[in-house]
Amino acid sequence: MAFRVILIENEVTIKVKLNNLIITKCGEDIWIPLDDISMIVLDNLASNLSTRLMCQLAEQGIGLMLCNQQHLPTGFYSAYDNHSRASKVIGFQIDKEQDYYGKLWQQIVKIKIENQAKAYQIMTRDSDGTEKIIEYSKNILIGDKSNREAHAAKVYFNLLMGNSFSRGNEDILLNSGLDYGYAVIRGYIARACVGYGLNTQIGIHHKSEYNRFNLVDDLMEPLRPIVDIVAYNSMKNDKYFTPEHRRKLVSILNMKIMYREKKMYMCNMIENYIEQYASLIMKRTDNIVFPDVYNLIGEEYGQI
């Protein structure tokens, strides 16, 4: 299983040869086996990519995320369809009744709020605040009709950053980190969904006709608090969004986590998690093991 997430920040030449990605930087060639790469984050505007390279990435199932002038992820490229039974999987997605998805969303919201409470405890050691957040994970209705998710998120971020905090305020440094980290995780989940034949437009709760990634936005909810921990801990004492912050956020995918009684990279955990969702939809399993923030082990870096 591919495990390397490559961050390219500098102007380089990129090509493929003998099933290797070759990155030429300052006259030196860096060879990386394509079989080892799960995703590439390209965070510079000067590198050129060939059509041959793009085709090779798609054939290998390697995701490519592009960043804009503000260093924020703005686009994601992946294979159009690399699953032999995609139409069959989509059929299962379409056939599910609203009540089925409502119960699943109820479960996702509960896990997300519990992970937010755990993340808050890790970041602040504030037990009283943790209890306030965890209260919202109780008595969630099917489909979260009382919108406990939004109420919990407001309490969570206000406790963490103060009552004046707003996720929509671009002047708050943490928001830049959260947006960047969420986009990286979102792109990786999208890649995994395509790999397992899932249609990313058919969501569990998100239903927007303008969103190609409704399902991705649903499945990433329990993972957001992991991004919160990394962004908050690396940026809480800083004033500007730096390359080091971006490297740490991309490296979330290279962190280790205990999942289903195994220690694995976050990127491999996500693959496993999405595979379980596909199996659930196709009635091959009865439940999903959701990631637990308390099982996060640490960071490993491997950027270029």
mmCIF file of C-alpha atoms in Angstrom:
data_model
loop_
_atom_site.group_PDB
_atom_site.id
_atom_site.type_symbol
_atom_site.label_atom_id
_atom_site.label_comp_id
_atom_site.label_asym_id
_atom_site.label_seq_id
_atom_site.Cartn_x
_atom_site.Cartn_y
_atom_site.Cartn_z
ATOM 1 C CA MET A 1 0.000 0.000 0.000
ATOM 2 C CA ALA A 2 1.364 3.416 -0.980
ATOM 3 C CA PHE A 3 2.310 5.513 2.036
ATOM 4 C CA ARG A 4 4.410 8.530 0.997
ATOM 5 C CA VAL A 5 2.917 12.007 0.757
ATOM 6 C CA ILE A 6 5.244 14.304 -1.181
ATOM 7 C CA LEU A 7 5.239 18.083 -0.635
ATOM 8 C CA ILE A 8 7.001 20.065 -3.385
ATOM 9 C CA GLU A 9 7.511 23.718 -2.458
ATOM 10 C CA ASN A 10 10.405 24.780 -4.690
ATOM 11 C CA GLU A 11 10.754 25.242 -8.441
ATOM 12 C CA VAL A 12 11.727 21.803 -9.712
ATOM 13 C CA THR A 13 11.558 19.657 -12.824
ATOM 14 C CA ILE A 14 9.258 16.676 -12.471
ATOM 15 C CA LYS A 15 9.169 13.649 -14.764
ATOM 16 C CA VAL A 16 8.607 9.905 -14.721
ATOM 17 C CA LYS A 17 11.029 7.178 -15.762
ATOM 18 C CA LEU A 18 11.051 3.422 -15.154
ATOM 19 C CA ASN A 19 8.034 3.715 -12.832
ATOM 20 C CA ASN A 20 9.793 6.347 -10.721
ATOM 21 C CA LEU A 21 8.984 9.973 -10.062
ATOM 22 C CA ILE A 22 12.141 11.987 -10.731
ATOM 23 C CA ILE A 23 12.343 15.405 -9.102
ATOM 24 C CA THR A 24 15.306 17.504 -10.237
ATOM 25 C CA LYS A 25 16.228 20.140 -7.674
ATOM 26 C CA CYS A 26 19.369 22.291 -7.963
ATOM 27 C CA GLY A 27 20.828 19.861 -10.515
ATOM 28 C CA GLU A 28 20.283 16.824 -8.299
ATOM 29 C CA ASP A 29 17.829 14.054 -9.170
ATOM 30 C CA ILE A 30 15.642 12.562 -6.453
ATOM 31 C CA TRP A 31 14.094 9.220 -7.434
ATOM 32 C CA ILE A 32 10.926 8.049 -5.693
ATOM 33 C CA PRO A 33 9.143 4.812 -6.694
ATOM 34 C CA LEU A 34 5.613 5.605 -7.877
ATOM 35 C CA ASP A 35 4.371 2.541 -6.018
ATOM 36 C CA ASP A 36 5.343 4.253 -2.734
ATOM 37 C CA ILE A 37 3.486 7.519 -3.413
ATOM 38 C CA SER A 38 -0.110 8.061 -2.354
ATOM 39 C CA MET A 39 -0.381 11.830 -2.955
ATOM 40 C CA ILE A 40 1.656 14.809 -4.177
ATOM 41 C CA VAL A 41 1.059 18.348 -2.904
ATOM 42 C CA LEU A 42 2.453 20.883 -5.388
ATOM 43 C CA ASP A 43 2.884 24.205 -3.577
ATOM 44 C CA ASN A 44 4.655 26.346 -6.156
ATOM 45 C CA LEU A 45 3.521 28.013 -9.371
ATOM 46 C CA ALA A 46 6.670 27.514 -11.444
ATOM 47 C CA SER A 47 6.795 23.745 -11.991
ATOM 48 C CA ASN A 48 5.581 22.262 -15.270
ATOM 49 C CA LEU A 49 3.798 18.916 -15.507
ATOM 50 C CA SER A 50 3.586 16.857 -18.688
ATOM 51 C CA THR A 51 0.491 15.069 -19.929
ATOM 52 C CA ARG A 52 2.446 11.824 -19.724
ATOM 53 C CA LEU A 53 3.139 12.457 -16.042
ATOM 54 C CA MET A 54 -0.517 13.237 -15.334
ATOM 55 C CA CYS A 55 -1.632 10.036 -17.087
ATOM 56 C CA GLN A 56 0.910 8.017 -15.118
ATOM 57 C CA LEU A 57 -0.285 9.482 -11.819
ATOM 58 C CA ALA A 58 -3.890 8.598 -12.694
ATOM 59 C CA GLU A 59 -2.946 5.059 -13.705
ATOM 60 C CA GLN A 60 -1.071 4.580 -10.433
ATOM 61 C CA GLY A 61 -3.927 6.038 -8.357
ATOM 62 C CA ILE A 62 -1.760 8.910 -7.105
ATOM 63 C CA GLY A 63 -3.612 12.081 -6.101
ATOM 64 C CA LEU A 64 -2.234 15.522 -7.027
ATOM 65 C CA MET A 65 -3.170 18.616 -5.028
ATOM 66 C CA LEU A 66 -2.378 22.082 -6.371
ATOM 67 C CA CYS A 67 -1.944 25.211 -4.231
ATOM 68 C CA ASN A 68 -2.507 28.850 -5.221
ATOM 69 C CA GLN A 69 -0.515 32.044 -4.648
ATOM 70 C CA GLN A 70 -1.624 32.101 -1.005
ATOM 71 C CA HIS A 71 -0.321 28.530 -0.590
ATOM 72 C CA LEU A 72 -3.859 27.221 -0.043
ATOM 73 C CA PRO A 73 -5.024 24.027 -1.794
ATOM 74 C CA THR A 74 -7.210 25.045 -4.706
ATOM 75 C CA GLY A 75 -7.539 21.960 -6.900
ATOM 76 C CA PHE A 76 -7.304 18.199 -6.763
ATOM 77 C CA TYR A 77 -6.579 15.748 -9.579
ATOM 78 C CA SER A 78 -7.125 12.004 -9.429
ATOM 79 C CA ALA A 79 -8.074 9.094 -11.637
ATOM 80 C CA TYR A 80 -11.519 9.426 -13.189
ATOM 81 C CA ASP A 81 -12.332 5.813 -12.400
ATOM 82 C CA ASN A 82 -9.899 3.103 -11.350
ATOM 83 C CA HIS A 83 -12.336 0.639 -9.826
ATOM 84 C CA SER A 84 -13.571 -2.286 -11.904
ATOM 85 C CA ARG A 85 -17.046 -2.315 -10.358
ATOM 86 C CA ALA A 86 -17.727 1.384 -9.853
ATOM 87 C CA SER A 87 -21.245 1.223 -11.338
ATOM 88 C CA LYS A 88 -22.155 -1.610 -8.938
ATOM 89 C CA VAL A 89 -20.931 0.359 -5.909
ATOM 90 C CA ILE A 90 -22.797 3.473 -7.063
ATOM 91 C CA GLY A 91 -25.948 1.363 -7.355
ATOM 92 C CA PHE A 92 -25.673 0.452 -3.678
ATOM 93 C CA GLN A 93 -25.185 4.130 -2.798
ATOM 94 C CA ILE A 94 -28.280 5.187 -4.725
ATOM 95 C CA ASP A 95 -30.479 2.405 -3.340
ATOM 96 C CA LYS A 96 -29.959 3.325 0.307
ATOM 97 C CA GLU A 97 -32.987 4.971 1.939
ATOM 98 C CA GLN A 98 -32.833 8.349 3.652
ATOM 99 C CA ASP A 99 -33.368 6.755 7.064
ATOM 100 C CA TYR A 100 -30.269 4.598 6.521
ATOM 101 C CA TYR A 101 -28.148 7.655 5.826
ATOM 102 C CA GLY A 102 -29.815 9.541 8.690
ATOM 103 C CA LYS A 103 -28.711 6.888 11.198
ATOM 104 C CA LEU A 104 -25.222 6.844 9.737
ATOM 105 C CA TRP A 105 -24.961 10.642 10.000
ATOM 106 C CA GLN A 106 -26.149 10.419 13.613
ATOM 107 C CA GLN A 107 -23.214 8.095 14.291
ATOM 108 C CA ILE A 108 -20.706 10.311 12.450
ATOM 109 C CA VAL A 109 -21.779 13.429 14.369
ATOM 110 C CA LYS A 110 -21.453 11.604 17.690
ATOM 111 C CA ILE A 111 -17.914 10.456 16.864
ATOM 112 C CA LYS A 112 -16.913 13.907 15.590
ATOM 113 C CA ILE A 113 -18.067 15.652 18.765
ATOM 114 C CA GLU A 114 -16.360 13.044 20.948
ATOM 115 C CA ASN A 115 -13.143 13.588 18.985
ATOM 116 C CA GLN A 116 -13.501 17.362 19.367
ATOM 117 C CA ALA A 117 -13.791 16.929 23.133
ATOM 118 C CA LYS A 118 -10.701 14.697 23.166
ATOM 119 C CA ALA A 119 -8.771 17.129 20.964
ATOM 120 C CA TYR A 120 -9.719 20.033 23.238
ATOM 121 C CA GLN A 121 -8.517 18.061 26.265
ATOM 122 C CA ILE A 122 -5.211 17.321 24.520
ATOM 123 C CA MET A 123 -4.705 20.962 23.521
ATOM 124 C CA THR A 124 -5.774 22.670 26.762
ATOM 125 C CA ARG A 125 -6.035 20.130 29.618
ATOM 126 C CA ASP A 126 -9.279 21.916 30.502
ATOM 127 C CA SER A 127 -11.545 19.180 31.900
ATOM 128 C CA ASP A 128 -14.527 21.492 32.474
ATOM 129 C CA GLY A 129 -14.488 22.669 28.864
ATOM 130 C CA THR A 130 -14.101 19.093 27.678
ATOM 131 C CA GLU A 131 -17.249 18.124 29.583
ATOM 132 C CA LYS A 132 -19.188 21.005 28.011
ATOM 133 C CA ILE A 133 -18.281 19.751 24.534
ATOM 134 C CA ILE A 134 -18.943 16.079 25.250
ATOM 135 C CA GLU A 135 -22.484 16.904 26.418
ATOM 136 C CA TYR A 136 -23.410 17.662 22.816
ATOM 137 C CA SER A 137 -22.590 14.081 21.786
ATOM 138 C CA LYS A 138 -25.508 12.792 23.838
ATOM 139 C CA ASN A 139 -29.076 12.277 22.591
ATOM 140 C CA ILE A 140 -28.292 13.113 18.968
ATOM 141 C CA LEU A 141 -31.342 12.608 16.753
ATOM 142 C CA ILE A 142 -31.371 10.596 13.539
ATOM 143 C CA GLY A 143 -29.985 12.875 10.841
ATOM 144 C CA ASP A 144 -28.918 15.268 13.628
ATOM 145 C CA LYS A 145 -32.169 17.194 13.181
ATOM 146 C CA SER A 146 -31.422 19.357 16.229
ATOM 147 C CA ASN A 147 -28.056 20.336 14.649
ATOM 148 C CA ARG A 148 -25.914 19.277 17.602
ATOM 149 C CA GLU A 149 -22.901 19.239 15.299
ATOM 150 C CA ALA A 150 -23.031 23.009 14.687
ATOM 151 C CA HIS A 151 -23.734 23.831 18.343
ATOM 152 C CA ALA A 152 -20.843 21.639 19.507
ATOM 153 C CA ALA A 153 -18.480 23.216 16.964
ATOM 154 C CA LYS A 154 -19.354 26.733 18.165
ATOM 155 C CA VAL A 155 -18.713 25.820 21.811
ATOM 156 C CA TYR A 156 -15.527 23.944 20.877
ATOM 157 C CA PHE A 157 -13.930 26.799 18.929
ATOM 158 C CA ASN A 158 -15.111 29.490 21.351
ATOM 159 C CA LEU A 159 -13.566 27.609 24.266
ATOM 160 C CA LEU A 160 -10.365 27.107 22.306
ATOM 161 C CA MET A 161 -9.988 30.550 20.722
ATOM 162 C CA GLY A 162 -12.390 32.881 22.554
ATOM 163 C CA ASN A 163 -15.935 34.055 21.849
ATOM 164 C CA SER A 164 -14.818 36.408 19.082
ATOM 165 C CA PHE A 165 -13.470 33.532 16.977
ATOM 166 C CA SER A 166 -15.167 32.907 13.624
ATOM 167 C CA ARG A 167 -14.265 30.225 11.090
ATOM 168 C CA GLY A 168 -15.039 32.679 8.320
ATOM 169 C CA ASN A 169 -12.565 35.338 9.467
ATOM 170 C CA GLU A 170 -9.570 35.267 7.104
ATOM 171 C CA ASP A 171 -7.594 37.566 9.411
ATOM 172 C CA ILE A 172 -7.316 34.843 12.071
ATOM 173 C CA LEU A 173 -4.138 32.836 11.486
ATOM 174 C CA LEU A 174 -5.566 29.545 12.744
ATOM 175 C CA ASN A 175 -8.206 29.620 10.014
ATOM 176 C CA SER A 176 -5.498 29.510 7.345
ATOM 177 C CA GLY A 177 -4.007 26.436 8.976
ATOM 178 C CA LEU A 178 -7.373 24.729 9.381
ATOM 179 C CA ASP A 179 -8.344 25.433 5.769
ATOM 180 C CA TYR A 180 -5.018 24.071 4.516
ATOM 181 C CA GLY A 181 -5.089 20.965 6.693
ATOM 182 C CA TYR A 182 -8.735 20.182 5.977
ATOM 183 C CA ALA A 183 -8.098 20.507 2.230
ATOM 184 C CA VAL A 184 -5.210 18.039 2.396
ATOM 185 C CA ILE A 185 -7.343 15.465 4.237
ATOM 186 C CA ARG A 186 -10.296 16.168 1.936
ATOM 187 C CA GLY A 187 -8.168 15.542 -1.149
ATOM 188 C CA TYR A 188 -6.817 12.299 0.240
ATOM 189 C CA ILE A 189 -10.265 10.994 1.138
ATOM 190 C CA ALA A 190 -11.480 11.894 -2.374
ATOM 191 C CA ARG A 191 -8.628 9.848 -3.841
ATOM 192 C CA ALA A 192 -9.523 6.888 -1.623
ATOM 193 C CA CYS A 193 -13.235 7.090 -2.485
ATOM 194 C CA VAL A 194 -12.472 6.922 -6.200
ATOM 195 C CA GLY A 195 -10.206 3.959 -5.540
ATOM 196 C CA TYR A 196 -13.056 2.023 -3.956
ATOM 197 C CA GLY A 197 -15.601 2.890 -6.625
ATOM 198 C CA LEU A 198 -17.609 5.350 -4.538
ATOM 199 C CA ASN A 199 -19.342 8.295 -6.165
ATOM 200 C CA THR A 200 -18.207 11.319 -4.149
ATOM 201 C CA GLN A 201 -21.298 13.347 -5.099
ATOM 202 C CA ILE A 202 -23.666 10.944 -3.311
ATOM 203 C CA GLY A 203 -23.343 12.119 0.269
ATOM 204 C CA ILE A 204 -24.613 10.857 3.597
ATOM 205 C CA HIS A 205 -25.712 14.272 4.898
ATOM 206 C CA HIS A 206 -24.231 16.794 2.463
ATOM 207 C CA LYS A 207 -26.480 16.981 -0.611
ATOM 208 C CA SER A 208 -25.407 20.107 -2.496
ATOM 209 C CA GLU A 209 -25.830 19.820 -6.260
ATOM 210 C CA TYR A 210 -22.823 22.128 -6.649
ATOM 211 C CA ASN A 211 -20.460 20.020 -4.513
ATOM 212 C CA ARG A 212 -18.614 17.183 -6.220
ATOM 213 C CA PHE A 213 -17.377 15.951 -2.841
ATOM 214 C CA ASN A 214 -20.491 15.601 -0.672
ATOM 215 C CA LEU A 215 -19.471 12.133 0.518
ATOM 216 C CA VAL A 216 -15.915 13.278 1.205
ATOM 217 C CA ASP A 217 -17.169 16.127 3.385
ATOM 218 C CA ASP A 218 -19.287 13.651 5.354
ATOM 219 C CA LEU A 219 -16.574 11.056 5.903
ATOM 220 C CA MET A 220 -13.894 13.563 6.899
ATOM 221 C CA GLU A 221 -15.874 14.987 9.848
ATOM 222 C CA PRO A 222 -14.386 12.634 12.498
ATOM 223 C CA LEU A 223 -10.881 13.500 11.208
ATOM 224 C CA ARG A 224 -11.143 17.283 11.494
ATOM 225 C CA PRO A 225 -10.074 17.381 15.186
ATOM 226 C CA ILE A 226 -6.755 15.759 14.229
ATOM 227 C CA VAL A 227 -6.068 18.693 11.911
ATOM 228 C CA ASP A 228 -7.162 21.050 14.706
ATOM 229 C CA ILE A 229 -4.521 19.642 17.064
ATOM 230 C CA VAL A 230 -1.664 20.015 14.583
ATOM 231 C CA ALA A 231 -2.735 23.486 13.397
ATOM 232 C CA TYR A 232 -3.341 24.845 16.897
ATOM 233 C CA ASN A 233 -0.151 23.462 18.444
ATOM 234 C CA SER A 234 2.070 24.653 15.582
ATOM 235 C CA MET A 235 0.477 28.087 15.089
ATOM 236 C CA LYS A 236 -0.781 29.289 18.473
ATOM 237 C CA ASN A 237 2.289 31.462 19.138
ATOM 238 C CA ASP A 238 2.864 32.708 15.579
ATOM 239 C CA LYS A 239 1.614 35.646 13.525
ATOM 240 C CA TYR A 240 2.144 34.460 9.930
ATOM 241 C CA PHE A 241 1.373 31.354 7.881
ATOM 242 C CA THR A 242 4.813 29.924 7.082
ATOM 243 C CA PRO A 243 6.242 27.067 4.969
ATOM 244 C CA GLU A 244 6.968 25.203 8.215
ATOM 245 C CA HIS A 245 3.288 25.333 9.127
ATOM 246 C CA ARG A 246 2.368 23.943 5.711
ATOM 247 C CA ARG A 247 4.918 21.152 6.010
ATOM 248 C CA LYS A 248 3.502 20.126 9.361
ATOM 249 C CA LEU A 249 -0.056 20.131 8.030
ATOM 250 C CA VAL A 250 0.824 18.009 5.002
ATOM 251 C CA SER A 251 2.715 15.690 7.357
ATOM 252 C CA ILE A 252 -0.545 14.834 9.099
ATOM 253 C CA LEU A 253 -0.860 12.114 6.473
ATOM 254 C CA ASN A 254 2.521 10.731 7.564
ATOM 255 C CA MET A 255 1.649 10.678 11.253
ATOM 256 C CA LYS A 256 1.092 7.366 13.020
ATOM 257 C CA ILE A 257 -2.189 6.295 14.578
ATOM 258 C CA MET A 258 -3.449 3.138 16.251
ATOM 259 C CA TYR A 259 -6.412 1.912 14.241
ATOM 260 C CA ARG A 260 -8.173 -1.439 14.455
ATOM 261 C CA GLU A 261 -5.414 -2.607 16.818
ATOM 262 C CA LYS A 262 -2.651 -1.800 14.337
ATOM 263 C CA LYS A 263 -0.153 1.041 14.165
ATOM 264 C CA MET A 264 -0.309 2.644 10.723
ATOM 265 C CA TYR A 265 0.249 5.869 8.839
ATOM 266 C CA MET A 266 -2.700 8.255 8.754
ATOM 267 C CA CYS A 267 -2.893 7.907 4.960
ATOM 268 C CA ASN A 268 -3.177 4.128 5.260
ATOM 269 C CA MET A 269 -5.753 4.479 8.035
ATOM 270 C CA ILE A 270 -7.858 6.663 5.740
ATOM 271 C CA GLU A 271 -7.653 4.010 2.998
ATOM 272 C CA ASN A 272 -8.821 1.402 5.506
ATOM 273 C CA TYR A 273 -11.597 3.653 6.781
ATOM 274 C CA ILE A 274 -12.947 4.340 3.276
ATOM 275 C CA GLU A 275 -12.717 0.665 2.379
ATOM 276 C CA GLN A 276 -14.928 -0.087 5.379
ATOM 277 C CA TYR A 277 -17.485 2.482 4.235
ATOM 278 C CA ALA A 278 -17.610 0.888 0.772
ATOM 279 C CA SER A 279 -18.035 -2.530 2.418
ATOM 280 C CA LEU A 280 -20.807 -1.164 4.635
ATOM 281 C CA ILE A 281 -22.668 0.269 1.652
ATOM 282 C CA MET A 282 -22.385 -3.080 -0.152
ATOM 283 C CA LYS A 283 -23.584 -4.998 2.947
ATOM 284 C CA ARG A 284 -20.259 -6.795 3.414
ATOM 285 C CA THR A 285 -19.841 -5.489 6.964
ATOM 286 C CA ASP A 286 -22.212 -4.240 9.651
ATOM 287 C CA ASN A 287 -20.239 -1.317 11.059
ATOM 288 C CA ILE A 288 -17.324 1.057 10.625
ATOM 289 C CA VAL A 289 -14.452 1.597 13.037
ATOM 290 C CA PHE A 290 -14.047 5.365 13.244
ATOM 291 C CA PRO A 291 -10.650 6.942 14.032
ATOM 292 C CA ASP A 292 -10.111 8.000 17.645
ATOM 293 C CA VAL A 293 -8.089 11.143 18.411
ATOM 294 C CA TYR A 294 -6.675 9.528 21.553
ATOM 295 C CA ASN A 295 -5.008 6.895 19.341
ATOM 296 C CA LEU A 296 -2.870 9.473 17.534
ATOM 297 C CA ILE A 297 0.805 8.634 18.018
ATOM 298 C CA GLY A 298 2.921 11.326 16.396
ATOM 299 C CA GLU A 299 4.416 12.981 13.364
ATOM 300 C CA GLU A 300 6.903 11.813 10.769
ATOM 301 C CA TYR A 301 8.294 14.130 8.134
ATOM 302 C CA GLY A 302 9.306 13.300 4.592
ATOM 303 C CA GLN A 303 8.888 16.361 2.396
ATOM 304 C CA ILE A 304 11.049 17.637 -0.403
#
